[in-house]
mmCIF file of C-alpha atoms in Angstrom:
data_model
loop_
_atom_site.group_PDB
_atom_site.id
_atom_site.type_symbol
_atom_site.label_atom_id
_atom_site.label_comp_id
_atom_site.label_asym_id
_atom_site.label_seq_id
_atom_site.Cartn_x
_atom_site.Cartn_y
_atom_site.Cartn_z
ATOM 1 C CA MET A 191 -99.372 175.029 88.279
ATOM 2 C CA HIS A 192 -99.112 173.957 84.644
ATOM 3 C CA THR A 193 -101.555 171.652 82.881
ATOM 4 C CA LEU A 194 -101.392 169.809 79.554
ATOM 5 C CA SER A 195 -103.026 172.852 77.943
ATOM 6 C CA SER A 196 -100.719 175.263 79.789
ATOM 7 C CA PRO A 197 -97.168 173.907 79.668
ATOM 8 C CA PRO A 198 -94.153 175.592 81.205
ATOM 9 C CA PRO A 199 -92.201 177.834 78.805
ATOM 10 C CA GLY A 200 -89.797 175.852 76.639
ATOM 11 C CA ALA A 201 -91.368 172.496 77.501
ATOM 12 C CA TRP A 202 -91.667 169.737 74.909
ATOM 13 C CA ARG A 203 -94.856 167.766 74.319
ATOM 14 C CA PHE A 204 -94.180 164.031 74.257
ATOM 15 C CA ALA A 205 -95.848 160.622 74.247
ATOM 16 C CA LYS A 206 -94.565 157.562 76.067
ATOM 17 C CA MET A 207 -95.181 154.525 73.849
ATOM 18 C CA HIS A 208 -94.099 150.935 73.476
ATOM 19 C CA GLY A 209 -94.094 148.253 70.805
ATOM 20 C CA ALA A 210 -94.198 144.817 72.452
ATOM 21 C CA GLY A 211 -92.440 146.271 75.498
ATOM 22 C CA ASN A 212 -89.692 148.083 73.577
ATOM 23 C CA ASP A 213 -90.395 151.565 74.968
ATOM 24 C CA PHE A 214 -89.971 155.050 73.552
ATOM 25 C CA VAL A 215 -90.281 158.732 74.234
ATOM 26 C CA VAL A 216 -91.778 160.170 71.032
ATOM 27 C CA LEU A 217 -91.325 163.874 70.255
ATOM 28 C CA ASP A 218 -93.207 165.946 67.682
ATOM 29 C CA ALA A 219 -90.689 168.252 65.991
ATOM 30 C CA VAL A 220 -93.176 169.171 63.253
ATOM 31 C CA SER A 221 -95.356 171.507 65.327
ATOM 32 C CA GLN A 222 -92.857 172.479 68.035
ATOM 33 C CA PRO A 223 -89.154 173.434 67.958
ATOM 34 C CA ILE A 224 -86.929 170.656 69.304
ATOM 35 C CA GLU A 225 -83.149 170.487 69.352
ATOM 36 C CA LEU A 226 -82.157 167.113 70.752
ATOM 37 C CA THR A 227 -78.533 166.614 71.720
ATOM 38 C CA PRO A 228 -77.035 163.255 72.727
ATOM 39 C CA GLU A 229 -76.874 164.504 76.332
ATOM 40 C CA LEU A 230 -80.570 165.450 76.350
ATOM 41 C CA ALA A 231 -81.442 162.088 74.796
ATOM 42 C CA ARG A 232 -79.600 160.319 77.618
ATOM 43 C CA ARG A 233 -81.407 162.394 80.229
ATOM 44 C CA LEU A 234 -84.842 161.801 78.707
ATOM 45 C CA ALA A 235 -84.152 158.054 78.568
ATOM 46 C CA ASP A 236 -82.949 157.846 82.168
ATOM 47 C CA ARG A 237 -85.449 155.767 84.143
ATOM 48 C CA HIS A 238 -84.793 157.571 87.431
ATOM 49 C CA PHE A 239 -84.167 161.219 86.473
ATOM 50 C CA GLY A 240 -86.054 161.415 83.160
ATOM 51 C CA ILE A 241 -89.057 159.792 81.512
ATOM 52 C CA GLY A 242 -87.344 156.479 80.834
ATOM 53 C CA ALA A 243 -87.058 154.685 77.485
ATOM 54 C CA ASP A 244 -85.003 152.327 75.354
ATOM 55 C CA GLN A 245 -84.994 154.909 72.546
ATOM 56 C CA ILE A 246 -86.032 158.498 71.819
ATOM 57 C CA LEU A 247 -87.966 158.996 68.567
ATOM 58 C CA ILE A 248 -88.267 162.347 66.811
ATOM 59 C CA VAL A 249 -90.891 163.041 64.119
ATOM 60 C CA GLU A 250 -89.747 165.757 61.697
ATOM 61 C CA ASN A 251 -90.711 167.257 58.368
ATOM 62 C CA PRO A 252 -89.261 165.182 55.516
ATOM 63 C CA MET A 253 -86.339 166.031 53.298
ATOM 64 C CA HIS A 254 -87.146 163.281 50.762
ATOM 65 C CA PRO A 255 -89.838 164.381 48.252
ATOM 66 C CA GLU A 256 -91.716 161.053 48.483
ATOM 67 C CA ALA A 257 -91.857 160.915 52.285
ATOM 68 C CA ASP A 258 -94.669 162.123 54.548
ATOM 69 C CA PHE A 259 -92.357 162.517 57.541
ATOM 70 C CA ARG A 260 -88.796 161.943 58.645
ATOM 71 C CA TYR A 261 -88.210 159.968 61.786
ATOM 72 C CA ARG A 262 -84.982 159.662 63.768
ATOM 73 C CA ILE A 263 -83.944 157.270 66.525
ATOM 74 C CA PHE A 264 -81.617 157.876 69.481
ATOM 75 C CA ASN A 265 -80.600 155.041 71.780
ATOM 76 C CA ALA A 266 -80.675 155.426 75.555
ATOM 77 C CA ASP A 267 -76.933 156.175 75.483
ATOM 78 C CA GLY A 268 -77.541 159.195 73.228
ATOM 79 C CA GLY A 269 -76.224 157.655 70.010
ATOM 80 C CA GLU A 270 -78.299 158.031 66.847
ATOM 81 C CA VAL A 271 -79.032 154.766 65.013
ATOM 82 C CA GLU A 272 -80.308 153.772 61.606
ATOM 83 C CA HIS A 273 -83.562 151.916 62.170
ATOM 84 C CA CYS A 274 -86.002 150.654 64.809
ATOM 85 C CA GLY A 275 -88.872 148.430 63.731
ATOM 86 C CA ASN A 276 -90.861 148.692 66.962
ATOM 87 C CA GLY A 277 -90.267 152.433 66.936
ATOM 88 C CA ALA A 278 -91.522 152.662 63.349
ATOM 89 C CA ARG A 279 -94.860 151.171 64.379
ATOM 90 C CA CYS A 280 -95.133 153.605 67.297
ATOM 91 C CA PHE A 281 -94.219 156.472 64.969
ATOM 92 C CA ALA A 282 -97.141 155.581 62.679
ATOM 93 C CA ARG A 283 -99.629 155.473 65.554
ATOM 94 C CA PHE A 284 -98.212 158.699 67.052
ATOM 95 C CA VAL A 285 -98.673 160.586 63.783
ATOM 96 C CA ARG A 286 -102.329 159.482 63.632
ATOM 97 C CA GLU A 287 -103.108 160.136 67.312
ATOM 98 C CA GLN A 288 -101.457 163.569 67.304
ATOM 99 C CA GLY A 289 -103.449 164.633 64.241
ATOM 100 C CA LEU A 290 -100.325 165.156 62.128
ATOM 101 C CA SER A 291 -101.653 163.013 59.261
ATOM 102 C CA ARG A 292 -104.576 160.736 58.347
ATOM 103 C CA ARG A 293 -102.713 159.108 55.478
ATOM 104 C CA ASN A 294 -102.643 155.323 55.461
ATOM 105 C CA PRO A 295 -100.260 153.937 54.447
ATOM 106 C CA LEU A 296 -97.564 156.410 55.466
ATOM 107 C CA ARG A 297 -94.128 156.890 53.943
ATOM 108 C CA ALA A 298 -91.386 157.586 56.481
ATOM 109 C CA GLU A 299 -87.858 158.734 55.753
ATOM 110 C CA ILE A 300 -85.058 157.218 57.839
ATOM 111 C CA CYS A 301 -81.351 157.733 57.332
ATOM 112 C CA THR A 302 -81.045 154.645 55.114
ATOM 113 C CA GLY A 303 -84.116 155.097 52.929
ATOM 114 C CA LEU A 304 -87.922 155.036 52.981
ATOM 115 C CA LEU A 305 -90.347 152.867 54.971
ATOM 116 C CA THR A 306 -94.001 152.168 54.205
ATOM 117 C CA LEU A 307 -96.225 151.809 57.301
ATOM 118 C CA THR A 308 -99.859 150.675 57.434
ATOM 119 C CA LEU A 309 -102.307 150.933 60.340
ATOM 120 C CA GLU A 310 -104.328 147.716 60.110
ATOM 121 C CA ASP A 311 -108.002 147.285 61.015
ATOM 122 C CA SER A 312 -106.859 144.855 63.740
ATOM 123 C CA GLY A 313 -105.123 147.715 65.552
ATOM 124 C CA GLU A 314 -101.653 146.442 64.711
ATOM 125 C CA VAL A 315 -99.200 148.304 62.504
ATOM 126 C CA SER A 316 -97.363 146.698 59.581
ATOM 127 C CA VAL A 317 -94.035 147.952 58.303
ATOM 128 C CA ASP A 318 -92.290 147.214 55.023
ATOM 129 C CA MET A 319 -88.841 147.006 56.531
ATOM 130 C CA GLY A 320 -86.647 147.796 53.529
ATOM 131 C CA GLN A 321 -83.549 146.077 52.249
ATOM 132 C CA VAL A 322 -81.699 143.165 53.831
ATOM 133 C CA SER A 323 -77.979 142.635 53.266
ATOM 134 C CA PHE A 324 -75.829 139.611 54.098
ATOM 135 C CA GLU A 325 -72.549 141.209 53.047
ATOM 136 C CA PRO A 326 -70.234 141.599 56.075
ATOM 137 C CA GLY A 327 -69.234 145.060 54.915
ATOM 138 C CA SER A 328 -72.823 146.295 55.206
ATOM 139 C CA LEU A 329 -72.856 145.924 59.004
ATOM 140 C CA PRO A 330 -69.836 146.584 58.950
ATOM 141 C CA PHE A 331 -68.286 143.328 60.179
ATOM 142 C CA ASP A 332 -64.670 142.223 59.672
ATOM 143 C CA PRO A 333 -64.600 138.431 59.091
ATOM 144 C CA ASP A 334 -60.944 138.293 58.035
ATOM 145 C CA GLY A 335 -59.330 135.110 59.354
ATOM 146 C CA LEU A 336 -62.504 133.750 60.983
ATOM 147 C CA ALA A 337 -63.684 130.204 60.350
ATOM 148 C CA SER A 338 -67.147 129.781 58.838
ATOM 149 C CA ARG A 339 -69.519 127.106 57.622
ATOM 150 C CA ARG A 340 -72.662 126.954 55.521
ATOM 151 C CA GLN A 341 -76.064 125.867 56.826
ATOM 152 C CA GLY A 342 -78.724 126.074 54.166
ATOM 153 C CA ASP A 343 -78.330 129.479 52.545
ATOM 154 C CA ALA A 344 -76.731 131.066 55.615
ATOM 155 C CA THR A 345 -73.072 131.655 56.414
ATOM 156 C CA ILE A 346 -72.347 130.854 60.055
ATOM 157 C CA TRP A 347 -69.314 132.663 61.462
ATOM 158 C CA GLN A 348 -67.216 131.462 64.399
ATOM 159 C CA LEU A 349 -65.997 134.197 66.749
ATOM 160 C CA PRO A 350 -63.542 133.536 69.608
ATOM 161 C CA LEU A 351 -64.233 135.626 72.723
ATOM 162 C CA ASP A 352 -61.795 136.495 75.494
ATOM 163 C CA GLY A 353 -62.534 134.328 78.517
ATOM 164 C CA LEU A 354 -65.753 132.972 76.980
ATOM 165 C CA PRO A 355 -66.614 130.101 74.622
ATOM 166 C CA THR A 356 -66.334 130.628 70.875
ATOM 167 C CA VAL A 357 -69.743 131.558 69.465
ATOM 168 C CA GLU A 358 -71.392 130.870 66.117
ATOM 169 C CA PHE A 359 -73.718 133.397 64.516
ATOM 170 C CA ALA A 360 -75.181 134.676 61.276
ATOM 171 C CA ALA A 361 -74.532 138.334 60.398
ATOM 172 C CA LEU A 362 -76.927 140.569 58.468
ATOM 173 C CA ALA A 363 -78.019 144.180 58.176
ATOM 174 C CA ILE A 364 -81.580 145.513 58.090
ATOM 175 C CA SER A 365 -80.291 149.071 58.169
ATOM 176 C CA ASN A 366 -79.214 148.119 61.723
ATOM 177 C CA PRO A 367 -76.454 145.489 62.104
ATOM 178 C CA HIS A 368 -77.393 142.127 63.657
ATOM 179 C CA ALA A 369 -75.677 138.963 64.834
ATOM 180 C CA VAL A 370 -78.044 136.019 65.458
ATOM 181 C CA LEU A 371 -77.156 132.976 67.571
ATOM 182 C CA ILE A 372 -79.249 129.783 67.760
ATOM 183 C CA VAL A 373 -79.877 128.632 71.346
ATOM 184 C CA ASP A 374 -81.758 125.704 72.866
ATOM 185 C CA ASP A 375 -83.676 127.820 75.387
ATOM 186 C CA VAL A 376 -83.846 131.626 75.468
ATOM 187 C CA ALA A 377 -84.836 131.522 79.143
ATOM 188 C CA THR A 378 -81.390 130.210 80.101
ATOM 189 C CA ALA A 379 -79.334 131.768 77.274
ATOM 190 C CA PRO A 380 -76.294 133.741 78.577
ATOM 191 C CA VAL A 381 -77.581 137.058 77.240
ATOM 192 C CA GLY A 382 -75.954 139.058 80.030
ATOM 193 C CA THR A 383 -72.445 137.763 79.260
ATOM 194 C CA LEU A 384 -72.373 136.883 75.554
ATOM 195 C CA GLY A 385 -74.584 139.829 74.597
ATOM 196 C CA PRO A 386 -72.170 142.624 75.527
ATOM 197 C CA ALA A 387 -69.120 140.571 74.508
ATOM 198 C CA ILE A 388 -70.434 140.247 70.950
ATOM 199 C CA THR A 389 -72.152 143.634 70.718
ATOM 200 C CA HIS A 390 -68.990 145.554 71.628
ATOM 201 C CA HIS A 391 -66.527 143.264 69.814
ATOM 202 C CA PRO A 392 -63.981 145.249 67.780
ATOM 203 C CA ARG A 393 -64.815 143.274 64.624
ATOM 204 C CA PHE A 394 -68.083 145.253 64.517
ATOM 205 C CA ALA A 395 -67.012 148.808 63.744
ATOM 206 C CA ASN A 396 -70.396 150.305 64.718
ATOM 207 C CA GLU A 397 -71.193 147.606 67.297
ATOM 208 C CA VAL A 398 -73.994 145.115 66.661
ATOM 209 C CA ASN A 399 -77.359 144.003 68.046
ATOM 210 C CA THR A 400 -77.026 140.437 69.324
ATOM 211 C CA GLY A 401 -80.042 138.138 69.035
ATOM 212 C CA PHE A 402 -80.548 134.795 70.809
ATOM 213 C CA LEU A 403 -83.019 132.712 68.766
ATOM 214 C CA GLN A 404 -84.873 129.594 69.918
ATOM 215 C CA VAL A 405 -86.752 127.728 67.195
ATOM 216 C CA VAL A 406 -90.050 126.298 68.522
ATOM 217 C CA ASP A 407 -91.488 124.903 65.271
ATOM 218 C CA ARG A 408 -91.492 125.838 61.577
ATOM 219 C CA HIS A 409 -93.552 129.010 62.150
ATOM 220 C CA ASN A 410 -92.795 129.953 65.754
ATOM 221 C CA ALA A 411 -89.698 131.187 67.534
ATOM 222 C CA ARG A 412 -88.626 132.880 70.760
ATOM 223 C CA LEU A 413 -86.095 135.688 70.927
ATOM 224 C CA ARG A 414 -84.060 137.829 73.289
ATOM 225 C CA VAL A 415 -81.911 140.707 72.012
ATOM 226 C CA TYR A 416 -79.026 142.609 73.554
ATOM 227 C CA GLU A 417 -79.085 145.972 71.765
ATOM 228 C CA ARG A 418 -76.175 148.321 71.274
ATOM 229 C CA GLY A 419 -76.706 151.496 73.264
ATOM 230 C CA ALA A 420 -79.591 150.059 75.286
ATOM 231 C CA GLY A 421 -78.689 146.607 76.662
ATOM 232 C CA GLU A 422 -81.284 143.836 76.687
ATOM 233 C CA THR A 423 -84.709 145.138 75.652
ATOM 234 C CA LEU A 424 -88.128 143.497 75.908
ATOM 235 C CA ALA A 425 -88.397 143.442 72.112
ATOM 236 C CA CYS A 426 -86.425 144.488 69.042
ATOM 237 C CA GLY A 427 -88.247 144.850 65.724
ATOM 238 C CA THR A 428 -85.272 144.671 63.382
ATOM 239 C CA GLY A 429 -83.867 141.967 65.661
ATOM 240 C CA ALA A 430 -87.040 139.890 65.222
ATOM 241 C CA CYS A 431 -86.716 140.319 61.452
ATOM 242 C CA ALA A 432 -83.052 139.314 61.543
ATOM 243 C CA ALA A 433 -83.848 136.249 63.657
ATOM 244 C CA ALA A 434 -86.691 135.098 61.407
ATOM 245 C CA ILE A 435 -84.613 135.572 58.255
ATOM 246 C CA THR A 436 -81.684 133.696 59.795
ATOM 247 C CA GLY A 437 -83.928 130.783 60.755
ATOM 248 C CA ILE A 438 -85.447 130.686 57.264
ATOM 249 C CA ARG A 439 -82.041 130.785 55.549
ATOM 250 C CA MET A 440 -80.737 128.033 57.838
ATOM 251 C CA GLY A 441 -83.685 125.817 56.899
ATOM 252 C CA LEU A 442 -85.184 125.901 60.396
ATOM 253 C CA LEU A 443 -88.180 128.226 59.864
ATOM 254 C CA ASP A 444 -90.778 129.008 57.192
ATOM 255 C CA SER A 445 -92.406 132.386 56.511
ATOM 256 C CA PRO A 446 -94.467 133.813 58.123
ATOM 257 C CA VAL A 447 -92.803 133.486 61.525
ATOM 258 C CA LYS A 448 -94.340 134.494 64.846
ATOM 259 C CA VAL A 449 -91.483 135.734 67.017
ATOM 260 C CA GLN A 450 -92.294 135.749 70.729
ATOM 261 C CA THR A 451 -90.250 138.314 72.631
ATOM 262 C CA ARG A 452 -90.338 139.072 76.347
ATOM 263 C CA GLY A 453 -92.694 141.974 75.613
ATOM 264 C CA GLY A 454 -95.044 140.466 73.026
ATOM 265 C CA CYS A 455 -95.382 138.763 69.662
ATOM 266 C CA LEU A 456 -94.245 140.082 66.269
ATOM 267 C CA THR A 457 -95.130 138.506 62.926
ATOM 268 C CA ILE A 458 -92.423 138.479 60.261
ATOM 269 C CA ALA A 459 -93.063 137.672 56.592
ATOM 270 C CA TRP A 460 -90.070 137.413 54.260
ATOM 271 C CA ASN A 461 -90.212 136.303 50.641
ATOM 272 C CA GLU A 462 -89.409 137.487 47.140
ATOM 273 C CA THR A 463 -91.742 140.488 47.547
ATOM 274 C CA GLY A 464 -89.842 141.860 50.544
ATOM 275 C CA LEU A 465 -89.727 141.949 54.337
ATOM 276 C CA ARG A 466 -92.797 142.862 56.387
ATOM 277 C CA MET A 467 -93.217 143.069 60.149
ATOM 278 C CA SER A 468 -96.541 143.397 62.009
ATOM 279 C CA GLY A 469 -97.156 144.000 65.688
ATOM 280 C CA PRO A 470 -98.666 146.227 68.358
ATOM 281 C CA ALA A 471 -98.015 149.910 69.049
ATOM 282 C CA THR A 472 -99.361 151.298 72.316
ATOM 283 C CA THR A 473 -99.526 154.792 73.822
ATOM 284 C CA VAL A 474 -98.965 154.656 77.586
ATOM 285 C CA PHE A 475 -99.282 158.340 78.502
ATOM 286 C CA GLN A 476 -98.676 161.863 77.209
ATOM 287 C CA GLY A 477 -97.337 165.008 78.824
ATOM 288 C CA TRP A 478 -94.944 167.936 78.781
ATOM 289 C CA ILE A 479 -91.358 167.976 79.942
ATOM 290 C CA ASP A 480 -88.918 170.833 80.404
ATOM 291 C CA PRO A 481 -85.670 169.466 78.899
ATOM 292 C CA HIS A 482 -83.559 172.071 80.660
ATOM 293 C CA ALA A 483 -84.814 170.941 84.068
ATOM 294 C CA LEU A 484 -83.494 167.417 83.564
ATOM 295 C CA VAL A 485 -80.509 166.502 85.703
ATOM 296 C CA ARG A 486 -78.077 163.663 85.310
ATOM 297 C CA PRO A 487 -77.130 161.226 88.051
ATOM 298 C CA THR A 488 -74.190 162.323 90.147
ATOM 299 C CA GLU A 489 -70.937 160.521 89.500
ATOM 300 C CA PHE A 490 -68.636 160.316 92.474
ATOM 301 C CA LYS A 491 -65.717 161.617 90.451
ATOM 302 C CA ASP A 492 -67.695 164.881 90.154
ATOM 303 C CA ILE A 493 -67.892 165.346 93.903
ATOM 304 C CA ALA A 494 -65.102 167.450 95.390
ATOM 305 C CA ALA A 495 -63.079 165.670 98.056
#
């Protein structure tokens, strides 16, 4: 028998965490050797054969001289992505709880730059989310030949879909690419059909996270997000930022905006000083896992006739 203080040889120590229901397996690659492949990421994220998660987060030593740590994000499908706001908050709490650093605020290196993260006295974590871009090429998104209109400061693109109604959305990048649609009611929004149709549309070279935004009043909104590589999640941090910014630019919302997701509430402030997101970060449990003991579900094509 192995205990937390006596793990099996080659096992990885991990924490299972979530930020407003967006859940993660967080791995410490500072004090233990970890080589995560896309296949191992998929197996860890599997909710039947692994631990189960929307994303796998890895905390590493930094390469940037101004960063305290580097943190990387792998979606449930094994693909590495640029940014995860809910994951960033969990990263900050993980570093504190694992005794890796007492610094507050922290500076984290991601593949597109540096983030500043602050553990607040309230127990929430705030993240300075970095740069926002509205240029189609930053997603990248190909708008050639598409109709568009202006609403407030936002450009609203019209995208025909095969077998589905034409949709209107705003496109922006917060490291991750986002398309945001305004809907009357998120509870009845066709997330399961329009979400994958937009997310995997060939006009988005790296796919896109698709947000469905319901404006409640000037400072409150509701949101559902269909994420590339993960499907619909209970919350999406960069998606909440993208939705709030879109609503503000369209003249429908004012900063700060409380964005209610299926997993909890995130507060987004966006003004001339930058973009800041605040919300919860919760540790569910900790343990050890032997990555080489993970199996993948059987596919019938693998079974000999």
